[in-house]
């Protein structure tokens, strides 16, 4: 069965620090990979997606993610975190979601 | 352009009662999905409509859950009778193409007491 793993349940970073959220997925012939963010009281918002082509994809809010087929990973990165990035982040492969990573940002 | 809209935003019902959740997708989106997140766990797929047809309902937990999408526009998800374990946040999403990025609603938080 297909699965998506987000090994980090909770991450805390200082504002201005770099960020990497991990995501691993079970192998599929065609990757349809997504990162979503859910801010408190809000719905899920798409940050970026990967279907094919350049393995480094740029998203909204300064986020990027890199698809690595050899590692079955699709990690989300941001070079400098802002306090407004505090939220819960979900990785998804097709219709399967990971358990989410809650990001806390300290000033 | 309006996004995906879900009603109600919150619902508290007693065990054994019936609740109906509604989702209005983005206009023109043939694909409509229902998901559920229970107790901070992963967001689980429930079912997928293409227009008014159920494309995939493999995630529906049991026959107490009934989803409809008459006319291929809005969708309803009925839980009858509700059980305590049905509590959670129910998300609806819509998209133009299957497997593509979906736009999500804000969710309906259901609490069964």
PDB file of C-alpha atoms in Angstrom, chain A residues 17-65:
ATOM      1  CA  UNK A  17      16.940  30.104  10.745  1.00  0.00           C
ATOM      2  CA  UNK A  18      16.789  27.666   7.874  1.00  0.00           C
ATOM      3  CA  UNK A  19      14.186  24.931   7.758  1.00  0.00           C
ATOM      4  CA  UNK A  20      13.903  21.466   6.293  1.00  0.00           C
ATOM      5  CA  UNK A  21      10.842  19.288   6.725  1.00  0.00           C
ATOM      6  CA  UNK A  22      11.244  15.670   5.750  1.00  0.00           C
ATOM      7  CA  UNK A  23       8.890  13.585   3.677  1.00  0.00           C
ATOM      8  CA  UNK A  24       9.306  10.035   2.399  1.00  0.00           C
ATOM      9  CA  UNK A  25       6.820   8.206   0.230  1.00  0.00           C
ATOM     10  CA  UNK A  26       6.402   4.675  -0.954  1.00  0.00           C
ATOM     11  CA  UNK A  27       7.476   4.152  -4.520  1.00  0.00           C
ATOM     12  CA  UNK A  28       5.043   4.763  -7.318  1.00  0.00           C
ATOM     13  CA  UNK A  29       5.500   4.829 -11.044  1.00  0.00           C
ATOM     14  CA  UNK A  30       4.424   8.431 -11.289  1.00  0.00           C
ATOM     15  CA  UNK A  31       5.122  10.805  -8.439  1.00  0.00           C
ATOM     16  CA  UNK A  32       2.369  13.273  -7.721  1.00  0.00           C
ATOM     17  CA  UNK A  33       3.865  14.984  -4.708  1.00  0.00           C
ATOM     18  CA  UNK A  34       2.489  17.931  -2.816  1.00  0.00           C
ATOM     19  CA  UNK A  35       3.205  20.044   0.204  1.00  0.00           C
ATOM     20  CA  UNK A  36       0.301  21.763   1.947  1.00  0.00           C
ATOM     21  CA  UNK A  37       0.259  24.131   4.907  1.00  0.00           C
ATOM     22  CA  UNK A  38      -2.502  24.604   7.423  1.00  0.00           C
ATOM     23  CA  UNK A  39      -2.378  27.719   9.544  1.00  0.00           C
ATOM     24  CA  UNK A  40      -4.506  27.908  12.697  1.00  0.00           C
ATOM     25  CA  UNK A  41      -8.178  28.245  11.821  1.00  0.00           C
ATOM     26  CA  UNK A  42      -7.496  27.954   8.117  1.00  0.00           C
ATOM     27  CA  UNK A  43      -7.920  25.306   5.485  1.00  0.00           C
ATOM     28  CA  UNK A  44      -5.141  23.510   3.681  1.00  0.00           C
ATOM     29  CA  UNK A  45      -3.173  25.664   1.260  1.00  0.00           C
ATOM     30  CA  UNK A  46      -1.006  24.263  -1.503  1.00  0.00           C
ATOM     31  CA  UNK A  47       2.646  25.326  -1.215  1.00  0.00           C
ATOM     32  CA  UNK A  48       4.081  23.466  -4.185  1.00  0.00           C
ATOM     33  CA  UNK A  49       3.825  20.307  -6.230  1.00  0.00           C
ATOM     34  CA  UNK A  50       5.973  17.986  -8.317  1.00  0.00           C
ATOM     35  CA  UNK A  51       4.883  15.787 -11.187  1.00  0.00           C
ATOM     36  CA  UNK A  52       7.883  15.718 -13.509  1.00  0.00           C
ATOM     37  CA  UNK A  53      10.767  17.784 -14.839  1.00  0.00           C
ATOM     38  CA  UNK A  54      13.199  19.778 -12.730  1.00  0.00           C
ATOM     39  CA  UNK A  55      13.500  18.014  -9.401  1.00  0.00           C
ATOM     40  CA  UNK A  56      13.857  21.269  -7.484  1.00  0.00           C
ATOM     41  CA  UNK A  57      10.519  23.017  -7.366  1.00  0.00           C
ATOM     42  CA  UNK A  58       9.740  26.474  -6.139  1.00  0.00           C
ATOM     43  CA  UNK A  59       6.574  27.257  -4.262  1.00  0.00           C
ATOM     44  CA  UNK A  60       4.813  30.123  -2.620  1.00  0.00           C
ATOM     45  CA  UNK A  61       5.999  31.957   0.489  1.00  0.00           C
ATOM     46  CA  UNK A  62       9.659  31.279  -0.329  1.00  0.00           C
ATOM     47  CA  UNK A  63       9.424  27.502   0.042  1.00  0.00           C
ATOM     48  CA  UNK A  64      11.109  24.958  -2.203  1.00  0.00           C
ATOM     49  CA  UNK A  65      11.246  21.186  -2.301  1.00  0.00           C
TER      50      UNK A  65
END
